[in-house]
Coordinates of C-alpha atoms in Angstrom, one line a residue:
M1 CA -106.5 -72.3 33.4
A2 CA -104.3 -70.1 35.6
V3 CA -105.9 -66.7 36.5
P4 CA -103.8 -64.1 34.7
I5 CA -102.6 -61.0 36.5
F6 CA -104.6 -57.7 36.2
R7 CA -107.8 -59.4 35.2
A8 CA -109.6 -58.6 38.5
L9 CA -108.6 -55.0 38.3
I10 CA -110.4 -54.3 35.0
P11 CA -114.2 -54.9 34.8
K12 CA -115.4 -56.5 31.6
S13 CA -118.3 -54.1 31.6
H14 CA -116.1 -51.1 31.1
P15 CA -117.5 -49.0 28.1
H16 CA -114.2 -49.0 26.2
F17 CA -113.1 -52.6 27.1
H18 CA -114.0 -56.1 26.2
Y19 CA -111.2 -58.3 27.6
L20 CA -107.4 -58.5 27.9
F21 CA -106.6 -62.1 28.2
P22 CA -107.8 -65.6 27.4
T23 CA -111.1 -66.3 29.1
S24 CA -113.0 -69.6 29.6
S25 CA -115.4 -68.7 26.8
G26 CA -112.6 -68.3 24.3
V27 CA -110.6 -71.4 25.1
D28 CA -111.2 -74.8 23.5
K29 CA -110.0 -77.2 26.2
N30 CA -110.6 -80.2 23.9
S31 CA -108.6 -79.5 21.6
K32 CA -89.3 -59.3 11.7
K33 CA -87.1 -54.2 9.6
K34 CA -89.4 -51.3 9.7
K35 CA -91.7 -50.7 6.7
C36 CA -94.8 -48.6 5.8
L37 CA -97.5 -50.2 3.7
F38 CA -100.8 -48.8 2.4
C39 CA -103.8 -50.5 0.9
A40 CA -106.5 -48.4 -0.9
P41 CA -110.2 -49.2 -0.8
S42 CA -112.2 -50.1 -3.9
Q43 CA -112.8 -47.2 -6.2
L44 CA -116.4 -48.3 -6.6
N45 CA -117.3 -48.3 -2.9
P46 CA -115.5 -45.4 -1.2
L47 CA -115.9 -45.3 2.6
R48 CA -118.4 -42.5 3.6
S49 CA -119.8 -43.2 7.1
E50 CA -118.0 -43.5 10.4
V51 CA -117.1 -47.1 11.2
S52 CA -116.1 -49.4 14.0
I53 CA -115.3 -53.1 14.3
S54 CA -117.4 -55.9 15.7
V55 CA -115.0 -58.5 17.2
G56 CA -114.9 -62.2 17.9
V57 CA -112.0 -64.0 19.6
H58 CA -111.0 -67.6 20.1
L59 CA -107.9 -69.1 21.7
I60 CA -106.7 -72.7 21.8
P61 CA -103.6 -73.4 23.9
H62 CA -100.8 -75.6 22.8
P63 CA -101.8 -79.2 23.6
K64 CA -99.3 -79.4 26.4
K65 CA -100.3 -76.1 27.9
V66 CA -104.1 -76.5 28.2
D67 CA -104.1 -76.5 32.0
T68 CA -102.3 -73.1 32.1
G69 CA -104.1 -71.5 29.2
G70 CA -101.0 -71.1 27.0
E71 CA -98.7 -68.2 26.5
D72 CA -100.6 -65.9 24.1
A73 CA -102.5 -62.8 25.3
F74 CA -104.8 -60.5 23.5
F75 CA -106.5 -57.1 24.0
V76 CA -109.8 -55.8 22.5
S77 CA -111.1 -52.3 23.2
K78 CA -114.1 -50.3 21.8
R79 CA -112.2 -47.1 22.1
K80 CA -112.8 -44.9 19.0
G81 CA -113.3 -47.3 16.1
G82 CA -111.7 -50.2 18.0
V83 CA -108.3 -51.4 19.2
I84 CA -107.1 -55.0 18.9
A85 CA -103.8 -56.7 19.8
V86 CA -102.2 -60.1 20.1
A87 CA -98.9 -61.0 21.9
D88 CA -97.2 -64.3 21.8
G89 CA -94.9 -65.2 24.8
V90 CA -91.6 -66.8 24.0
S91 CA -91.7 -70.3 25.5
G92 CA -87.9 -70.6 26.0
W93 CA -88.2 -68.6 29.2
A94 CA -89.7 -71.7 30.9
E95 CA -86.2 -73.2 30.8
K96 CA -85.1 -70.4 33.1
D97 CA -88.1 -71.0 35.5
V98 CA -89.9 -67.9 34.2
D99 CA -93.6 -68.1 33.3
P100 CA -93.6 -67.0 29.6
A101 CA -97.2 -65.9 29.8
L102 CA -96.6 -63.0 32.3
F103 CA -94.7 -60.7 29.9
P104 CA -97.4 -60.7 27.2
Q105 CA -100.2 -60.4 29.7
E106 CA -98.6 -57.4 31.4
L107 CA -97.9 -55.8 28.0
M108 CA -101.6 -56.2 27.1
A109 CA -102.6 -54.7 30.5
N110 CA -100.4 -51.7 29.8
F111 CA -102.1 -51.1 26.5
Y112 CA -105.3 -50.7 28.4
Y113 CA -103.9 -48.4 31.1
L114 CA -102.1 -46.2 28.7
L115 CA -105.1 -45.8 26.4
E116 CA -107.2 -44.7 29.4
E117 CA -104.6 -42.2 30.7
Q118 CA -103.1 -40.8 27.5
E119 CA -105.6 -39.8 24.8
E120 CA -102.9 -38.8 22.3
L121 CA -101.7 -42.4 22.1
N122 CA -105.0 -43.4 20.4
N123 CA -103.6 -42.4 17.0
D124 CA -100.2 -44.1 17.0
P125 CA -99.9 -47.9 17.7
Q126 CA -96.1 -47.8 17.4
I127 CA -95.7 -45.2 20.2
L128 CA -98.3 -47.2 22.3
I129 CA -96.2 -50.3 21.9
G130 CA -93.1 -48.4 23.0
K131 CA -94.7 -47.0 26.1
A132 CA -96.3 -50.3 27.1
H133 CA -93.0 -52.1 26.6
A134 CA -91.2 -49.5 28.8
A135 CA -93.9 -50.0 31.5
T136 CA -93.7 -53.8 31.5
S137 CA -91.7 -55.1 34.4
S138 CA -92.2 -58.8 34.0
I139 CA -89.3 -60.9 32.9
G140 CA -89.7 -62.5 29.4
S141 CA -90.3 -61.5 25.8
A142 CA -93.0 -61.6 23.2
T143 CA -93.9 -60.9 19.6
V144 CA -96.8 -58.4 19.3
I145 CA -99.2 -56.8 16.9
L146 CA -101.4 -53.9 17.6
A147 CA -104.1 -52.3 15.3
M148 CA -106.2 -49.1 15.8
L149 CA -109.2 -48.3 13.7
E150 CA -110.1 -44.6 13.3
R151 CA -113.7 -43.6 12.8
N152 CA -112.8 -42.5 9.2
G153 CA -111.8 -46.1 8.3
I154 CA -108.0 -45.8 8.6
L155 CA -106.6 -48.9 10.3
K156 CA -103.1 -48.2 11.7
I157 CA -100.9 -51.2 12.5
A158 CA -97.6 -51.8 14.3
N159 CA -96.1 -55.3 14.4
V160 CA -92.9 -56.7 16.0
G161 CA -92.3 -60.3 15.1
D162 CA -94.5 -62.9 13.5
C163 CA -98.0 -62.3 14.7
G164 CA -100.0 -61.2 11.7
L165 CA -103.0 -59.4 10.2
R166 CA -105.0 -59.9 7.0
V167 CA -107.8 -57.7 5.5
I168 CA -110.4 -59.6 3.4
R169 CA -112.6 -57.7 1.0
E170 CA -115.2 -59.3 -1.3
G171 CA -113.7 -62.7 -1.1
R172 CA -110.0 -61.9 -1.4
T173 CA -107.1 -60.9 0.7
V174 CA -106.3 -57.2 0.0
F175 CA -103.8 -56.6 2.7
S176 CA -101.3 -58.8 4.6
T177 CA -98.6 -58.0 7.1
S178 CA -95.2 -59.7 6.7
P179 CA -93.4 -61.5 9.6
Q180 CA -90.1 -60.1 10.9
E181 CA -87.5 -62.8 11.6
H182 CA -83.8 -62.9 12.3
S183 CA -83.8 -66.4 10.9
F184 CA -86.2 -69.2 10.4
D185 CA -88.4 -69.7 13.6
C186 CA -86.5 -66.9 15.3
P187 CA -88.8 -63.8 15.1
Y188 CA -88.2 -60.2 16.3
Q189 CA -89.5 -59.8 19.8
L190 CA -89.9 -57.3 22.6
S191 CA -88.0 -58.3 25.7
S192 CA -87.3 -57.5 29.3
E193 CA -83.6 -57.8 28.4
I194 CA -81.4 -55.1 26.9
V195 CA -80.7 -57.2 23.9
G196 CA -83.8 -57.3 21.8
Q197 CA -86.1 -55.3 19.6
T198 CA -88.0 -52.1 20.5
Y199 CA -91.0 -50.2 19.1
L200 CA -88.6 -48.6 16.6
D201 CA -88.2 -51.9 14.9
A202 CA -91.9 -52.3 14.3
M203 CA -93.3 -52.7 10.9
V204 CA -95.8 -49.8 10.6
S205 CA -98.7 -50.1 8.2
S206 CA -101.8 -48.1 7.2
V207 CA -104.9 -49.6 5.5
E208 CA -108.0 -47.7 4.4
L209 CA -111.0 -50.0 5.2
M210 CA -114.5 -50.2 3.9
E211 CA -117.7 -51.2 5.6
G212 CA -118.0 -55.0 5.2
D213 CA -114.2 -55.6 5.3
T214 CA -113.0 -58.4 7.6
I215 CA -109.9 -58.1 9.7
I216 CA -108.1 -61.3 10.7
M217 CA -105.4 -61.0 13.5
G218 CA -103.6 -63.8 15.1
S219 CA -100.5 -65.3 16.6
D220 CA -98.2 -67.4 14.4
G221 CA -100.1 -70.4 15.6
L222 CA -102.8 -69.4 13.1
F223 CA -100.6 -68.3 10.2
D224 CA -98.1 -71.2 10.5
N225 CA -101.0 -73.7 10.1
V226 CA -103.6 -72.0 7.8
F227 CA -103.2 -70.7 4.3
D228 CA -104.7 -67.4 3.3
N229 CA -107.1 -69.1 0.8
E230 CA -108.4 -71.2 3.7
I231 CA -108.9 -68.1 5.8
V232 CA -110.9 -66.5 3.0
S233 CA -113.0 -69.6 2.7
I234 CA -113.8 -69.7 6.4
I235 CA -114.8 -66.0 6.4
A236 CA -117.1 -66.6 3.5
R237 CA -118.8 -69.5 5.3
Y238 CA -119.3 -67.8 8.7
K239 CA -120.9 -64.4 9.0
D240 CA -120.8 -64.3 12.8
V241 CA -117.4 -63.1 14.0
D242 CA -117.4 -65.4 17.1
E243 CA -118.1 -68.4 15.0
A244 CA -115.6 -67.4 12.4
A245 CA -112.8 -67.0 15.0
K246 CA -113.7 -70.3 16.5
A247 CA -113.7 -72.1 13.1
L248 CA -110.3 -70.6 12.1
A249 CA -108.7 -71.6 15.5
N250 CA -110.1 -75.1 15.2
L251 CA -108.8 -75.5 11.6
A252 CA -105.4 -74.2 12.7
S253 CA -105.4 -76.7 15.6
T254 CA -106.4 -79.6 13.4
H255 CA -103.7 -78.7 10.8
S256 CA -101.1 -78.3 13.6
M257 CA -101.4 -81.9 14.7
D258 CA -101.5 -83.4 11.1
L259 CA -98.1 -84.8 10.3
N260 CA -99.0 -85.1 6.6
F261 CA -100.4 -81.6 6.1
D262 CA -98.1 -79.5 3.9
S263 CA -98.5 -76.4 6.1
P264 CA -97.2 -72.9 5.6
Y265 CA -94.7 -73.6 8.3
A266 CA -93.4 -76.7 6.5
L267 CA -93.2 -74.8 3.2
E268 CA -91.2 -72.1 4.8
A269 CA -88.9 -74.6 6.5
R270 CA -88.1 -76.3 3.2
S271 CA -87.5 -72.9 1.6
K272 CA -84.9 -72.2 4.3
G273 CA -83.1 -75.4 3.8
F274 CA -84.8 -77.6 6.5
D275 CA -85.9 -80.9 5.1
V276 CA -85.9 -84.7 5.6
P277 CA -82.5 -86.6 5.3
K278 CA -81.3 -87.2 1.7
W279 CA -82.1 -90.9 1.8
K280 CA -85.7 -90.0 2.4
K281 CA -85.7 -87.5 -0.4
V282 CA -84.6 -90.3 -2.7
L283 CA -87.7 -92.1 -1.7
G284 CA -89.8 -89.0 -2.7
K285 CA -90.4 -87.9 0.9
K286 CA -90.3 -84.3 2.1
L287 CA -90.7 -82.4 5.4
T288 CA -94.4 -81.9 6.1
G289 CA -96.7 -81.3 9.1
G290 CA -98.2 -78.5 11.0
K291 CA -96.7 -76.7 14.0
P292 CA -98.3 -77.3 17.4
D293 CA -98.6 -74.0 19.2
D294 CA -100.8 -71.6 21.1
I295 CA -103.4 -70.3 18.6
T296 CA -105.1 -67.0 19.0
V297 CA -107.6 -65.6 16.4
I298 CA -109.3 -62.2 16.4
V299 CA -111.9 -61.6 13.7
G300 CA -113.2 -58.1 13.2
Q301 CA -116.0 -57.0 11.0
V302 CA -116.0 -53.4 9.8
V303 CA -119.5 -51.9 10.4
S304 CA -121.1 -48.5 10.4
S305 CA -121.0 -46.8 13.7

């Protein structure tokens, strides 16, 4: 894997910092308009104590990008209740001899620097995205999602594009972000170019969490290939966040290479009018298969501080 920029400048042992980018322990080498949403906790179990998140991460690069580590980047911090983020670099920049991984990596690094320098940003993920975007000088573009957990259990989320987040409580999905797309497979994205989205286009959400809730965050490589009911099943099976993240990433990777799997990506494609030729439809065939992609999964368990 190529060594990403900034990694050497930030010690992994920092008290408010886990990691910014894909690391060898998290890579399996074998292998879109602004809204405000709110999700209330169970009336039977109101949140009382201060909370934080215990986090596990796993990344599997696109099969053709294993040597470089892929074009996803992620950020995990212990600051306050916890901060997590995923950015997915737009691969089309490679056609212009630009490394698509540099823009999302620098964006993640800027999250770290800004959180260290500007305390007031801790409460507003949308503003943090805006300032980090403005400070990013690398050429490229990326979709991005950022979530900040306050000690009182309020999770604040800002999302530009088709990275996503789910909250699972007592065996069911109680909150889900929605992808932002201009058209099928063309998501909103932050860019180094003037033409593109900004932090003002972010979907802003607020979720009140309970101890025991599980947060699932990932790039579209996860959500294009794994259904929500499958995510719930995996979370029920694995109590360790590292194992859960690895299991979800591996399932997404398996589905992505299965030409016969009727994936979320295939279902959306058909709903947008993309399908097999008419003569194949006559034979009862339809467009199926997963979507090979970089896959990043963050699993966070809400625990008492």
